[in-house]
Amino acid sequence: MTDSVTAAEPGTSPSASRRPWWPPALAGVLALALGLAVAEVIAGALGRAETPVVAVGEEFIDLTPSWLKDLAIDLFGTNDKTALLVGMAVVLVALGAAIGVLTARRRTAGIAAAAALLGVAALAVWSRPDSTGADLVPTIAAGVVALPVLSWLVGKAAQPPTVDDAQPAPRLTGPSRRSFLTAAGVTAGLAAAGGLIGRALGARRLGVEESRDDLAASIDLPRPDVPSGVDLVVDGAQPWRTPTQDFYRIDTALSVPLVRAEDWSLRVHGMVENEVELDYQGLVDLGLVDRWLTLNCVSNEVGGNLIGNALWTGVPIADVLALAVPAADADAVLSRSQDGWTAGTPLDVLTDGRDALFALGMNGGPLPVEHGFPVRMIVPGLYGYVSATKWVVELEVSRFDDFEAYWTTRGWAERGPVKVASRIDVPRGSADVEAGTVAVAGVAWAQHRGIAAVQVRVDDGDWADARLADVPSSDTWRQWVWDWDAEPGEHRLQVRAVTADGEVQTGDEAQPVPDGATGWHTVTVDVG
Ligand SMILES: Nc1nc2c(c(=O)[nH]1)N[C@H]1C(S)=C(S)[C@@H](COP(=O)(O)O)O[C@H]1N2
Ligand SMILES: [Mo]
C-alpha cells in the first residue's frame, strides 16, 4: 500500500476507498486560506484592525495562563508573537486539512465544521474590547467565500479517479486530476494575492503613518543629542541611549491599535472634581518637556535586556490631573489603552513632582506605533506593567480597593516599584578573554532613586568600586566600568549596585513573578 490510499469507510465503493486523501485535505486548506485572505483584504479596506486571525490570536494571548505566557516570553523573547502566528498557521493547516477530508466523506458535516471554526473566530472578534459590529464584517466575508469554495474544491478533489493501470498504485490521474489541480492553483493564487493586498491595505490603515509624519513636521521635537559624560563607549557595551528601533517591545496587542493623532482624545474621570477631555492639540498646548527616562519590564530576568533608555517628549501627567482635581480619598489611577489594556498607578507617584509623562515623542521622533502612538504614559521608578500604558485614552481616578488591572488579575503584584539592579555587558558570558587589563562594563539602574555606587567582585573576592559615568538625573540607568587585571583561568564576575538612598542590591535570587527579579548578574569567563 502507498500513502495515497485511504482506509475504506463501511459502505463506500471500492473506487472511493482507493482515492488519495491529500486532494480533499489540500482543498480544505486552500478554501480556508482564501477565506482568511478575503477577510484581511476587507479589514484593510475598512480600516479595521480585527481580522479573524488577529482576534483569535489576541483572545488566545488574553486567555493563556500567565505561566504559559511567561514561558513563551522566556523561550521566544520578543519573538513571542511570531511564534504564536507560526503556531496558529500550523493549527490552521491541520484544521483545514481535516475539514477537507471530512467534507469529502460527509459534505454537510465538513461544511458545518468549517462554519463552526469561523463562528469561533467571530466570537473572538466580538469579545475584543474595542470591537463593534463592523469588525465582524471581515469574518462574515471569510465564511461567505470559504464555505462555497470548500464545497466546490472538495467536489473536484473527490471526483472518481481515472484508474491508470500502468501505475503501480491507483492515483488520481487524467482530466479530473488536471481540473482539480488547476482549481487548486487558482485558489492558492487568489489567497496569496489577497494576503498581499490585505497587508498593503493594512499597512496604510487609517493613515496612521501619515499622521505620524505630519506630527514630525508640526511639533517641535528635540534632537536626541546624548549629554556629555553619560556614555563610556566601552567596546561591546550597550549605548547609553537606546536607538528607537532597538528598544524592547512588550504588549498584549497582536495588531497594534491604530489611532490617528487627529482622532485621539483622553478622558479623565472617576473620583475627580472636573471631568476632563483633551484632544491631541489640547494636550500639546499644556506644554511639552523633554526628559531622559529609562523604562524596564517586570519580566526582565537578571542580566536581561527588557530595558531601554530614551529621550521622551511629553506633557507632565500631573498637569492633566491638576485640571481634573482628584478627590482627597483617591489613591490610584487606572489608565486604559485603546485596546482595553489597563494599568493601576499610585496617585501620589503621579503627583509628587517626578517626571511622569504623557509621551508623544521618543528620541526626537513621533512615538512609533508599536510604542504607543499617539500618546503613551511613562513613569520613572515604576515597571511598565503598572504605569507605561501605550495608546492611552482614559484615566480613571479611583482607589486600589476598587479595581484590578490587566496583570494584577494574572498573578503579578498590585504595586510595581522598580528594584535596584545591575548588569554586566562586557565581557559577555562564557567569553574567551586575554590575560591583562580587561574592561568590565555595564549598566545599573534604580530609577528615581539613583545609583550611588557599583561594585564588582571576582571569584567571591572583595567588592571593588567601579567608575561611574555621569547621568542627567536619577531617572536613567547609569553606565559603569571597572578595570580588571585578569589572570589566566576560569573566573566568575559579579556585579551589584548601591542606590543613592543607601540600599545595597540584594544577592537573593527571585524570579520576575510577582514583582521583579533580584540577584546579582554573574558572568563566567575564560582567560587565556
Ligand atoms: N496598551 C498597552 N500598554 C502597555 C502594555 C500593553 O500590553 N498594552 N505593556 C506594558 C509593559 S508590561 C511594558 S514593560 C511596557 C513596554 O513598553 P515598550 O513596548 O514601549 O517598551 O509597556 C506597557 N504598556
Ligand atoms: Mo512589562
Coordinates of C-alpha atoms and ligand atoms in Angstrom, one line a residue:
M1 CA 0.0 0.0 0.0
T2 CA 1.0 3.6 -0.5
D3 CA 0.3 6.7 1.3
S4 CA -2.1 7.8 -1.5
V5 CA -4.7 5.2 -0.4
T6 CA -7.1 5.8 2.5
A7 CA -8.8 3.2 4.6
A8 CA -12.2 2.2 3.3
E9 CA -15.3 3.6 5.1
P10 CA -18.0 1.0 5.5
G11 CA -20.4 1.1 2.7
T12 CA -18.3 3.1 0.3
S13 CA -17.4 1.8 -3.1
P14 CA -14.0 0.3 -3.6
S15 CA -13.1 3.1 -6.0
A16 CA -13.7 5.7 -3.3
S17 CA -11.5 3.7 -0.9
R18 CA -8.7 4.0 -3.3
R19 CA -8.9 7.8 -3.6
P20 CA -5.9 9.6 -2.2
W21 CA -6.6 11.7 0.9
W22 CA -4.4 14.6 0.0
P23 CA -6.6 16.3 -2.6
P24 CA -9.5 17.0 -0.3
A25 CA -7.1 17.9 2.5
L26 CA -5.4 20.4 0.2
A27 CA -8.8 21.7 -0.9
G28 CA -9.7 22.3 2.7
V29 CA -6.5 24.2 3.5
L30 CA -6.9 26.3 0.4
A31 CA -10.5 27.2 0.9
L32 CA -9.7 28.3 4.5
A33 CA -6.7 30.3 3.3
L34 CA -8.8 32.1 0.7
G35 CA -11.5 32.9 3.2
L36 CA -8.9 34.3 5.6
A37 CA -7.2 36.3 2.9
V38 CA -10.5 37.8 1.9
A39 CA -11.0 38.8 5.5
E40 CA -7.6 40.5 5.5
V41 CA -8.4 42.5 2.3
I42 CA -11.8 43.6 3.7
A43 CA -10.4 44.5 7.1
G44 CA -7.7 46.5 5.3
A45 CA -10.2 48.3 3.1
L46 CA -12.5 49.1 6.0
G47 CA -9.6 50.3 8.2
R48 CA -10.4 47.6 10.8
A49 CA -7.7 46.1 12.9
E50 CA -9.7 43.0 13.9
T51 CA -9.4 40.2 11.3
P52 CA -10.4 36.6 12.4
V53 CA -6.7 35.6 12.7
V54 CA -5.8 38.7 14.7
A55 CA -8.8 38.4 17.0
V56 CA -8.3 34.7 17.7
G57 CA -4.6 35.3 18.4
E58 CA -5.4 38.2 20.8
E59 CA -8.0 36.2 22.6
F60 CA -5.5 33.4 22.9
I61 CA -3.0 35.8 24.4
D62 CA -5.5 37.1 26.9
L63 CA -6.8 33.6 27.9
T64 CA -3.4 31.9 28.2
P65 CA -2.5 31.3 31.8
S66 CA 0.4 33.5 33.0
W67 CA 2.8 30.6 33.5
L68 CA 2.4 29.8 29.8
K69 CA 2.8 33.4 28.8
D70 CA 5.9 33.7 30.9
L71 CA 7.3 30.5 29.4
A72 CA 6.6 31.9 25.9
I73 CA 8.4 35.2 26.7
D74 CA 11.3 33.1 28.2
L75 CA 11.5 30.8 25.2
F76 CA 11.0 33.3 22.4
G77 CA 11.7 36.7 24.0
T78 CA 10.3 39.5 21.9
N79 CA 9.7 37.0 19.0
D80 CA 6.8 35.6 21.1
K81 CA 4.2 37.0 18.6
T82 CA 6.0 35.5 15.6
A83 CA 6.0 32.2 17.4
L84 CA 2.3 32.5 18.1
L85 CA 1.5 33.3 14.5
V86 CA 3.6 30.3 13.3
G87 CA 1.8 28.1 15.8
M88 CA -1.6 29.4 14.6
A89 CA -0.6 28.8 11.0
V90 CA 0.3 25.1 11.8
V91 CA -3.1 24.6 13.6
L92 CA -5.0 26.2 10.7
V93 CA -3.3 24.0 8.1
A94 CA -4.2 20.9 10.3
L95 CA -7.8 22.1 10.8
G96 CA -8.2 22.9 7.1
A97 CA -6.9 19.5 6.0
A98 CA -9.2 17.7 8.5
I99 CA -12.2 19.8 7.3
G100 CA -11.3 19.0 3.7
V101 CA -11.1 15.2 4.3
L102 CA -14.3 15.3 6.4
T103 CA -16.1 17.3 3.6
A104 CA -15.1 14.7 1.0
R105 CA -16.8 12.0 3.2
R106 CA -19.7 13.8 4.6
R107 CA -20.3 17.1 2.9
T108 CA -22.7 18.7 5.4
A109 CA -20.6 17.7 8.4
G110 CA -17.4 19.2 6.8
I111 CA -19.1 22.4 5.9
A112 CA -20.6 22.7 9.4
A113 CA -17.2 22.2 10.9
A114 CA -15.8 25.0 8.7
A115 CA -18.7 27.2 9.7
A116 CA -18.1 26.4 13.4
L117 CA -14.5 27.3 13.1
L118 CA -15.4 30.7 11.6
G119 CA -18.0 31.0 14.3
V120 CA -15.3 30.7 16.9
A121 CA -13.3 33.4 15.1
A122 CA -16.4 35.7 15.0
L123 CA -16.8 35.2 18.8
A124 CA -13.2 36.1 19.3
V125 CA -13.7 39.3 17.2
W126 CA -16.8 40.1 19.1
S127 CA -15.1 39.7 22.5
R128 CA -12.3 42.1 21.7
P129 CA -12.8 45.1 24.0
D130 CA -12.8 47.7 21.2
S131 CA -14.8 45.8 18.6
T132 CA -18.0 47.0 17.1
G133 CA -20.5 45.2 14.7
A134 CA -18.5 46.4 11.8
D135 CA -15.5 44.4 13.0
L136 CA -17.5 41.2 12.2
V137 CA -17.7 42.0 8.5
P138 CA -14.3 40.6 7.5
T139 CA -15.1 37.3 9.4
I140 CA -18.5 37.0 7.8
A141 CA -17.0 37.6 4.4
A142 CA -14.4 34.9 5.1
G143 CA -17.4 32.5 5.6
V144 CA -19.2 33.7 2.5
V145 CA -16.2 32.9 0.4
A146 CA -14.6 29.9 2.2
L147 CA -17.7 27.7 2.5
P148 CA -18.8 27.6 -1.2
V149 CA -15.1 27.3 -2.2
L150 CA -14.7 24.4 0.2
S151 CA -17.7 22.6 -1.3
W152 CA -16.6 23.2 -4.9
L153 CA -13.0 22.4 -4.5
V154 CA -13.5 19.2 -2.4
G155 CA -16.1 18.2 -5.0
K156 CA -13.4 18.4 -7.7
A157 CA -10.8 16.7 -5.5
A158 CA -13.2 13.8 -4.8
Q159 CA -14.2 13.1 -8.3
P160 CA -13.8 9.4 -9.2
P161 CA -10.3 8.9 -10.3
T162 CA -9.4 7.6 -13.7
V163 CA -7.6 4.4 -12.7
D164 CA -4.4 4.2 -14.5
D165 CA -3.4 0.6 -14.7
A166 CA 0.1 1.4 -15.8
Q167 CA 0.7 3.0 -12.3
P168 CA 1.9 0.7 -9.5
A169 CA -0.9 2.1 -7.3
P170 CA -4.2 3.8 -8.1
R171 CA -3.7 7.5 -8.4
L172 CA -5.8 10.5 -9.3
T173 CA -4.8 11.0 -12.9
G174 CA -6.1 12.2 -16.2
P175 CA -8.6 15.0 -16.8
S176 CA -10.2 15.0 -13.3
R177 CA -6.8 15.4 -11.7
R178 CA -5.8 18.2 -14.0
S179 CA -9.0 20.0 -13.4
F180 CA -8.6 19.8 -9.6
L181 CA -5.0 20.9 -9.8
T182 CA -6.0 23.9 -11.9
A183 CA -8.8 24.9 -9.5
A184 CA -6.4 24.4 -6.5
G185 CA -3.7 26.5 -8.2
V186 CA -6.2 29.4 -8.9
T187 CA -7.5 29.3 -5.3
A188 CA -3.9 29.3 -3.9
G189 CA -3.0 32.2 -6.2
L190 CA -6.1 34.2 -5.2
A191 CA -5.4 33.5 -1.5
A192 CA -1.7 34.7 -1.9
A193 CA -2.8 37.8 -3.8
G194 CA -5.4 38.5 -1.2
G195 CA -2.9 38.1 1.6
L196 CA -0.5 40.6 -0.1
I197 CA -3.3 43.1 -0.9
G198 CA -4.6 42.8 2.7
R199 CA -1.1 43.6 4.0
A200 CA -0.7 46.5 1.7
L201 CA -4.0 48.0 2.7
G202 CA -3.4 47.1 6.4
A203 CA 0.0 48.9 6.4
R204 CA -1.8 52.1 5.5
R205 CA -4.7 51.5 7.7
L206 CA -6.3 54.8 8.9
G207 CA -3.3 56.7 7.6
V208 CA -1.7 56.4 10.9
E209 CA 1.8 56.6 9.5
E210 CA 0.8 59.8 7.6
S211 CA -0.5 61.1 10.9
R212 CA 2.9 60.4 12.4
D213 CA 4.7 62.1 9.5
D214 CA 2.5 65.2 9.9
L215 CA 3.4 65.5 13.5
A216 CA 7.1 65.1 12.8
A217 CA 6.7 68.3 10.8
S218 CA 4.3 70.2 13.0
I219 CA 5.6 69.6 16.5
D220 CA 8.9 70.8 17.8
L221 CA 10.8 67.7 18.8
P222 CA 14.3 67.9 20.2
R223 CA 17.5 66.5 18.7
P224 CA 18.2 63.5 20.8
D225 CA 21.8 64.5 21.5
V226 CA 23.4 62.4 24.2
P227 CA 24.5 64.5 27.2
S228 CA 28.3 64.6 27.7
G229 CA 29.9 62.1 30.0
V230 CA 27.0 59.6 30.1
D231 CA 28.4 57.1 27.6
L232 CA 31.6 55.4 28.5
V233 CA 31.7 53.9 25.0
V234 CA 33.3 50.6 26.0
D235 CA 33.6 48.2 23.1
G236 CA 30.7 45.8 23.0
A237 CA 28.6 47.6 25.7
Q238 CA 25.1 48.8 25.1
P239 CA 24.9 52.5 24.1
W240 CA 23.5 54.8 26.9
R241 CA 20.8 56.0 24.6
T242 CA 18.8 53.0 23.2
P243 CA 18.1 53.6 19.5
T244 CA 14.3 53.5 18.9
Q245 CA 14.5 50.5 16.6
D246 CA 16.4 48.5 19.3
F247 CA 14.0 49.5 22.1
Y248 CA 12.4 46.3 23.5
R249 CA 8.7 45.9 23.0
I250 CA 6.2 44.2 25.3
D251 CA 2.4 44.3 25.0
T252 CA -0.6 42.1 24.5
A253 CA -1.6 43.6 21.1
L254 CA -1.2 41.3 18.1
S255 CA -2.2 44.0 15.8
V256 CA -1.2 47.4 17.2
P257 CA -4.0 49.8 17.9
L258 CA -4.2 52.3 15.0
V259 CA -5.2 55.7 16.2
R260 CA -4.5 58.9 14.3
A261 CA -3.4 61.9 16.4
E262 CA -6.4 63.9 15.0
D263 CA -8.8 61.2 16.2
W264 CA -7.2 60.7 19.6
S265 CA -8.7 62.0 22.9
L266 CA -8.0 61.4 26.5
R267 CA -10.8 61.3 29.1
V268 CA -10.1 61.8 32.8
H269 CA -12.9 60.8 35.0
G270 CA -13.8 58.9 38.2
M271 CA -13.1 60.5 41.6
V272 CA -12.4 64.0 40.2
E273 CA -14.0 67.4 40.7
N274 CA -13.9 68.1 36.9
E275 CA -14.2 65.5 34.2
V276 CA -11.6 66.4 31.6
E277 CA -11.5 65.6 27.9
L278 CA -8.4 66.6 26.0
D279 CA -7.7 66.2 22.3
Y280 CA -4.1 66.0 20.9
Q281 CA -3.7 69.7 20.4
G282 CA -5.2 70.4 23.8
L283 CA -2.6 68.1 25.4
V284 CA 0.3 69.7 23.4
D285 CA -0.9 73.1 24.5
L286 CA -0.3 72.3 28.1
G287 CA 3.4 72.5 27.3
L288 CA 6.0 69.9 26.3
V289 CA 9.1 68.9 28.2
D290 CA 12.0 66.6 27.1
R291 CA 13.3 64.0 29.6
W292 CA 15.7 61.1 29.5
L293 CA 13.9 58.2 31.2
T294 CA 14.8 54.5 31.5
L295 CA 11.9 52.1 31.1
N296 CA 12.0 48.4 32.1
C297 CA 9.8 45.4 32.2
V298 CA 9.0 43.5 35.4
S299 CA 9.5 40.3 33.4
N300 CA 13.2 41.2 32.8
E301 CA 15.5 38.4 34.2
V302 CA 18.7 39.2 36.0
G303 CA 21.1 40.2 33.1
G304 CA 18.2 40.5 30.7
N305 CA 17.6 43.2 28.1
L306 CA 13.9 44.2 28.5
I307 CA 15.1 47.7 29.4
G308 CA 15.8 50.8 27.4
N309 CA 16.7 54.4 27.8
A310 CA 15.4 57.2 25.6
L311 CA 14.6 60.9 25.3
W312 CA 10.9 61.2 25.8
T313 CA 8.9 64.4 24.9
G314 CA 5.6 64.9 26.5
V315 CA 3.3 66.6 29.0
P316 CA 3.6 66.0 32.8
I317 CA 0.7 63.7 33.8
A318 CA 0.4 65.9 37.0
D319 CA -0.6 68.9 34.8
V320 CA -3.5 66.9 33.4
L321 CA -4.6 65.6 36.8
A322 CA -4.4 69.2 38.2
L323 CA -7.2 70.2 35.7
A324 CA -9.3 67.3 36.9
V325 CA -8.7 67.8 40.7
P326 CA -8.7 64.3 42.2
A327 CA -10.8 63.7 45.3
A328 CA -8.8 63.6 48.6
D329 CA -9.6 59.9 49.3
A330 CA -8.5 58.7 45.8
D331 CA -5.2 56.7 45.9
A332 CA -4.9 55.3 42.4
V333 CA -5.2 56.0 38.7
L334 CA -6.4 53.2 36.4
S335 CA -5.2 54.0 32.9
R336 CA -6.8 52.3 29.9
S337 CA -5.4 51.8 26.4
Q338 CA -7.5 52.0 23.2
D339 CA -7.4 48.2 23.0
G340 CA -8.7 47.7 26.6
W341 CA -5.4 47.0 28.4
T342 CA -5.2 48.6 31.9
A343 CA -2.6 49.6 34.5
G344 CA -3.1 50.8 38.1
T345 CA -0.7 53.5 39.2
P346 CA -0.4 55.1 42.7
L347 CA -1.9 58.7 42.5
D348 CA 0.9 60.1 44.7
V349 CA 3.6 58.8 42.4
L350 CA 1.9 60.7 39.5
T351 CA 1.7 63.9 41.5
D352 CA 4.9 64.0 43.6
G353 CA 6.8 66.2 41.1
R354 CA 8.7 63.4 39.3
D355 CA 8.7 63.5 35.5
A356 CA 5.8 61.1 34.9
L357 CA 4.8 61.9 31.3
F358 CA 2.2 61.5 28.6
A359 CA 4.8 61.0 26.0
L360 CA 4.2 61.7 22.3
G361 CA 7.9 61.8 21.2
M362 CA 10.7 59.3 21.5
N363 CA 14.3 60.0 20.7
G364 CA 13.4 63.1 18.7
G365 CA 10.7 61.5 16.5
P366 CA 7.0 61.0 16.9
L367 CA 6.2 58.0 19.1
P368 CA 6.3 54.8 16.9
V369 CA 3.0 53.0 16.6
E370 CA 4.5 49.9 18.5
H371 CA 5.5 52.1 21.4
G372 CA 2.1 53.7 21.8
F373 CA 1.3 56.3 19.1
P374 CA -0.2 58.8 19.5
V375 CA 0.2 59.1 23.3
R376 CA 1.6 56.7 26.0
M377 CA 2.5 57.0 29.7
I378 CA 5.9 56.6 31.2
V379 CA 6.6 57.0 35.0
P380 CA 10.1 57.0 36.3
G381 CA 10.6 54.5 39.1
L382 CA 7.8 52.0 38.2
Y383 CA 7.8 49.0 36.0
G384 CA 5.9 49.3 32.7
Y385 CA 3.1 47.0 33.6
V386 CA 1.8 49.3 36.3
S387 CA 2.5 52.7 34.6
A388 CA 3.6 52.8 31.0
T389 CA 0.2 52.5 29.2
K390 CA 0.6 52.7 25.4
W391 CA -2.2 54.1 23.2
V392 CA -3.6 55.6 26.4
V393 CA -7.2 57.0 26.0
E394 CA -8.6 57.1 29.5
L395 CA -7.6 57.8 33.1
E396 CA -10.0 56.8 35.9
V397 CA -9.1 58.3 39.2
S398 CA -10.0 55.7 41.8
R399 CA -8.9 53.5 44.7
F400 CA -6.7 50.4 44.5
D401 CA -9.5 48.6 46.5
D402 CA -12.0 49.2 43.7
F403 CA -10.3 47.7 40.6
E404 CA -7.9 45.1 39.3
A405 CA -5.6 46.0 36.4
Y406 CA -4.7 43.6 33.5
W407 CA -1.6 42.0 35.0
T408 CA -2.8 42.1 38.6
T409 CA -5.6 39.6 37.7
R410 CA -2.9 37.3 36.3
G411 CA -0.7 36.9 39.3
W412 CA 1.5 40.0 39.3
A413 CA 1.7 42.4 42.2
E414 CA -0.6 45.4 42.5
R415 CA 2.4 47.7 43.0
G416 CA 5.5 47.6 40.8
P417 CA 8.3 49.9 42.0
V418 CA 11.5 49.2 40.1
K419 CA 14.0 47.2 42.1
V420 CA 17.7 48.3 42.1
A421 CA 19.6 46.2 39.5
S422 CA 22.8 46.0 37.6
R423 CA 24.1 44.2 34.5
I424 CA 27.5 43.2 33.1
D425 CA 27.5 43.9 29.3
V426 CA 31.2 43.1 28.7
P427 CA 32.9 40.7 28.8
R428 CA 30.0 38.5 27.7
G429 CA 29.1 35.3 29.5
S430 CA 31.4 32.4 28.5
A431 CA 33.6 34.7 26.6
D432 CA 37.3 34.0 26.0
V433 CA 39.4 37.0 27.1
E434 CA 43.1 37.6 27.0
A435 CA 45.0 37.9 30.3
G436 CA 45.9 41.5 31.2
T437 CA 43.8 44.6 31.8
V438 CA 40.1 43.9 30.8
A439 CA 37.4 46.5 30.9
V440 CA 34.4 45.0 32.7
A441 CA 31.4 47.3 32.0
G442 CA 27.7 47.5 32.1
V443 CA 24.7 49.5 33.5
A444 CA 22.9 49.8 36.8
W445 CA 19.5 51.3 37.5
A446 CA 17.2 52.3 40.3
Q447 CA 15.0 54.9 38.5
H448 CA 14.1 58.0 40.5
R449 CA 16.3 56.9 43.5
G450 CA 19.6 57.0 41.5
I451 CA 22.7 54.9 41.6
A452 CA 25.5 55.9 44.0
A453 CA 27.9 53.1 43.5
V454 CA 28.5 49.9 41.5
Q455 CA 30.8 47.2 42.8
V456 CA 32.3 44.2 41.0
R457 CA 33.9 41.1 42.5
V458 CA 35.8 38.2 41.0
D459 CA 35.5 34.6 42.3
D460 CA 33.8 35.7 45.6
G461 CA 36.7 38.1 46.4
D462 CA 36.3 41.6 47.8
W463 CA 33.9 44.0 46.2
A464 CA 35.7 46.7 44.2
D465 CA 34.2 50.0 43.2
A466 CA 33.6 50.6 39.6
R467 CA 33.9 54.0 37.9
L468 CA 30.5 55.6 37.2
A469 CA 29.5 57.6 34.2
D470 CA 27.5 60.9 34.6
V471 CA 23.7 60.9 34.4
P472 CA 21.4 63.8 33.7
S473 CA 19.0 62.7 36.5
S474 CA 18.3 59.8 38.8
D475 CA 15.7 58.6 36.3
T476 CA 18.0 56.9 33.9
W477 CA 20.3 53.9 34.0
R478 CA 24.0 54.6 34.8
Q479 CA 26.9 53.1 33.0
W480 CA 29.9 51.8 34.9
V481 CA 33.4 50.3 34.1
W482 CA 36.0 48.5 36.1
D483 CA 39.5 47.7 35.0
W484 CA 40.2 44.1 35.8
D485 CA 43.7 42.6 36.0
A486 CA 42.7 39.3 34.5
E487 CA 44.8 36.2 35.2
P488 CA 44.6 33.0 33.2
G489 CA 41.9 30.5 34.2
E490 CA 38.2 30.4 34.5
H491 CA 36.7 33.3 36.6
R492 CA 33.3 34.4 37.8
L493 CA 32.4 38.1 37.7
Q494 CA 29.6 39.5 39.7
V495 CA 28.1 43.0 40.0
R496 CA 25.9 44.8 42.5
A497 CA 24.7 48.4 42.8
V498 CA 24.0 50.7 45.7
T499 CA 21.3 53.3 45.5
A500 CA 21.6 57.0 46.4
D501 CA 19.4 56.3 49.4
G502 CA 21.7 53.6 50.6
E503 CA 20.1 50.3 49.5
V504 CA 22.7 47.6 48.6
Q505 CA 21.4 45.4 45.8
T506 CA 20.5 42.0 47.3
G507 CA 22.1 38.8 46.1
D508 CA 19.0 36.8 47.0
E509 CA 17.7 35.3 43.8
A510 CA 14.0 35.9 42.9
Q511 CA 12.1 35.2 39.7
P512 CA 10.3 38.0 37.9
V513 CA 6.9 36.9 39.2
P514 CA 5.2 38.6 41.1
D515 CA 7.1 41.9 41.4
G516 CA 10.5 41.8 39.6
A517 CA 13.6 39.6 39.6
T518 CA 16.5 40.0 42.1
G519 CA 20.0 38.6 42.3
W520 CA 23.5 39.5 41.2
H521 CA 24.3 39.2 37.5
T522 CA 27.1 36.6 37.2
V523 CA 29.3 36.1 34.2
T524 CA 31.8 33.3 33.8
V525 CA 34.8 34.0 31.5
D526 CA 37.8 32.0 30.3
V527 CA 41.0 34.0 30.5
G528 CA 43.7 32.6 28.2
Ligands
LIG1 N1 -1.7 49.3 25.9 C1 -0.6 48.6 26.5 N2 0.3 49.3 27.1 C2 1.4 48.6 27.7 C3 1.4 47.2 27.7 C4 0.4 46.5 27.0 O1 0.4 45.3 26.9 N3 -0.6 47.2 26.4 N4 2.5 46.6 28.3 C5 3.2 47.3 29.3 C6 4.5 46.7 29.7 S1 4.4 45.2 30.5 C7 5.7 47.3 29.4 S2 7.1 46.6 30.1 C8 5.8 48.5 28.6 C9 6.7 48.3 27.4 O2 6.8 49.4 26.6 P1 7.5 49.4 25.2 O3 6.9 48.2 24.4 O4 7.4 50.7 24.6 O5 9.0 49.0 25.5 O6 4.5 48.9 28.1 C10 3.5 48.8 29.0 N5 2.3 49.4 28.3
MO2 MO 6.4 44.8 31.2

